[in-house]
Tab-separated table of C-alpha atoms in Angstrom:
chain	number	residue	atom	x	y	z
A	750	UNK	CA	-27.719	-18.740	-8.454
A	751	UNK	CA	-24.419	-18.631	-10.279
A	752	UNK	CA	-23.490	-15.295	-8.662
A	753	UNK	CA	-24.016	-16.696	-5.153
A	754	UNK	CA	-21.862	-19.742	-5.938
A	755	UNK	CA	-19.145	-17.495	-7.382
A	756	UNK	CA	-19.190	-15.310	-4.233
A	757	UNK	CA	-18.929	-18.464	-2.070
A	758	UNK	CA	-15.911	-19.719	-4.042
A	759	UNK	CA	-14.173	-16.313	-3.934
A	760	UNK	CA	-14.762	-16.184	-0.171
A	761	UNK	CA	-13.279	-19.677	0.229
A	762	UNK	CA	-10.184	-18.567	-1.679
A	763	UNK	CA	-9.805	-15.469	0.484
A	764	UNK	CA	-10.528	-16.870	3.972
A	765	UNK	CA	-9.367	-20.503	3.846
A	766	UNK	CA	-11.361	-23.519	5.015
A	767	UNK	CA	-14.628	-21.615	5.376
A	768	UNK	CA	-16.001	-18.473	3.744
A	769	UNK	CA	-17.845	-17.627	6.951
A	770	UNK	CA	-16.379	-15.633	9.816
A	771	UNK	CA	-17.373	-17.223	13.105
A	772	UNK	CA	-16.219	-15.843	16.473
A	773	UNK	CA	-14.377	-18.932	17.769
A	774	UNK	CA	-12.575	-17.047	20.555
A	775	UNK	CA	-15.301	-14.715	21.775
A	776	UNK	CA	-17.051	-11.715	20.296
A	777	UNK	CA	-13.744	-10.031	19.399
A	778	UNK	CA	-14.119	-11.754	16.030
A	779	UNK	CA	-17.081	-9.550	15.133
A	780	UNK	CA	-15.103	-6.279	14.907
A	781	UNK	CA	-12.371	-8.224	13.090
A	782	UNK	CA	-14.900	-9.319	10.473
A	783	UNK	CA	-16.169	-5.782	10.081
A	784	UNK	CA	-12.636	-4.406	9.719
A	785	UNK	CA	-11.825	-7.057	7.071
A	786	UNK	CA	-14.899	-6.137	5.076
A	787	UNK	CA	-14.135	-2.442	5.493
A	788	UNK	CA	-10.560	-2.922	4.216
A	789	UNK	CA	-11.664	-5.064	1.262
A	790	UNK	CA	-13.933	-2.248	0.099
A	791	UNK	CA	-11.311	0.488	0.576
A	792	UNK	CA	-12.530	1.840	3.907
A	793	UNK	CA	-10.532	3.230	6.803
A	794	UNK	CA	-10.914	1.739	10.255
A	795	UNK	CA	-9.815	3.882	13.223
A	796	UNK	CA	-8.980	1.967	16.407
A	797	UNK	CA	-7.862	3.272	19.791
A	798	UNK	CA	-8.569	6.879	18.833
A	799	UNK	CA	-10.601	9.160	21.035
A	800	UNK	CA	-13.059	11.259	19.038
A	801	UNK	CA	-12.871	14.906	20.105
A	802	UNK	CA	-15.561	16.162	17.755
A	803	UNK	CA	-17.902	15.032	14.986
A	804	UNK	CA	-17.648	17.665	12.257
A	805	UNK	CA	-20.901	18.915	10.692
A	806	UNK	CA	-21.835	21.149	7.774
A	807	UNK	CA	-25.430	22.006	6.874
A	808	UNK	CA	-26.655	19.457	9.425
A	809	UNK	CA	-24.674	16.557	7.904
A	810	UNK	CA	-21.605	14.920	9.443
A	811	UNK	CA	-18.621	14.941	7.088
A	812	UNK	CA	-15.761	13.862	9.356
A	813	UNK	CA	-14.289	13.429	12.809
A	814	UNK	CA	-11.546	15.251	14.667
A	815	UNK	CA	-9.126	13.387	16.912
A	816	UNK	CA	-6.312	15.462	18.355
A	817	UNK	CA	-4.782	17.456	15.500
A	818	UNK	CA	-6.009	15.001	12.850
A	819	UNK	CA	-9.197	15.195	10.809
A	820	UNK	CA	-10.639	12.163	9.014
A	821	UNK	CA	-13.189	12.914	6.254
A	822	UNK	CA	-15.788	10.356	5.230
A	823	UNK	CA	-19.104	10.191	3.357
A	824	UNK	CA	-20.409	7.742	5.989
A	825	UNK	CA	-19.434	7.653	9.662
A	826	UNK	CA	-20.195	4.579	11.767
A	827	UNK	CA	-19.744	4.865	15.506
A	828	UNK	CA	-21.247	4.360	18.919
A	829	UNK	CA	-24.467	6.409	19.295
A	830	UNK	CA	-22.976	8.201	22.302
A	831	UNK	CA	-20.757	10.196	19.903
A	832	UNK	CA	-23.746	11.680	18.060
A	833	UNK	CA	-26.736	13.843	18.831
A	834	UNK	CA	-29.847	11.678	19.413
A	835	UNK	CA	-31.573	13.232	16.393
A	836	UNK	CA	-28.685	12.096	14.136
A	837	UNK	CA	-28.695	8.369	14.987
A	838	UNK	CA	-30.647	5.540	13.383
């Protein structure tokens, strides 16, 4: 479709020779691709931060606490070990 071709061309303009992200130097390219996509859509990516607590209200997570900082978010993506088993998908 025309929309798919347009997305392909925009991706070529943004990423260079290929619109696809391929992990040429190991699987470290996968988190890089996710962080790029996150940044493009206005997201915040927290690296090298230990999570002290996942903050909940009415059974829903609304943020994370790390040290004296609190990061609020409508969606939290993290390793399942940070969450209660009933709260993971």
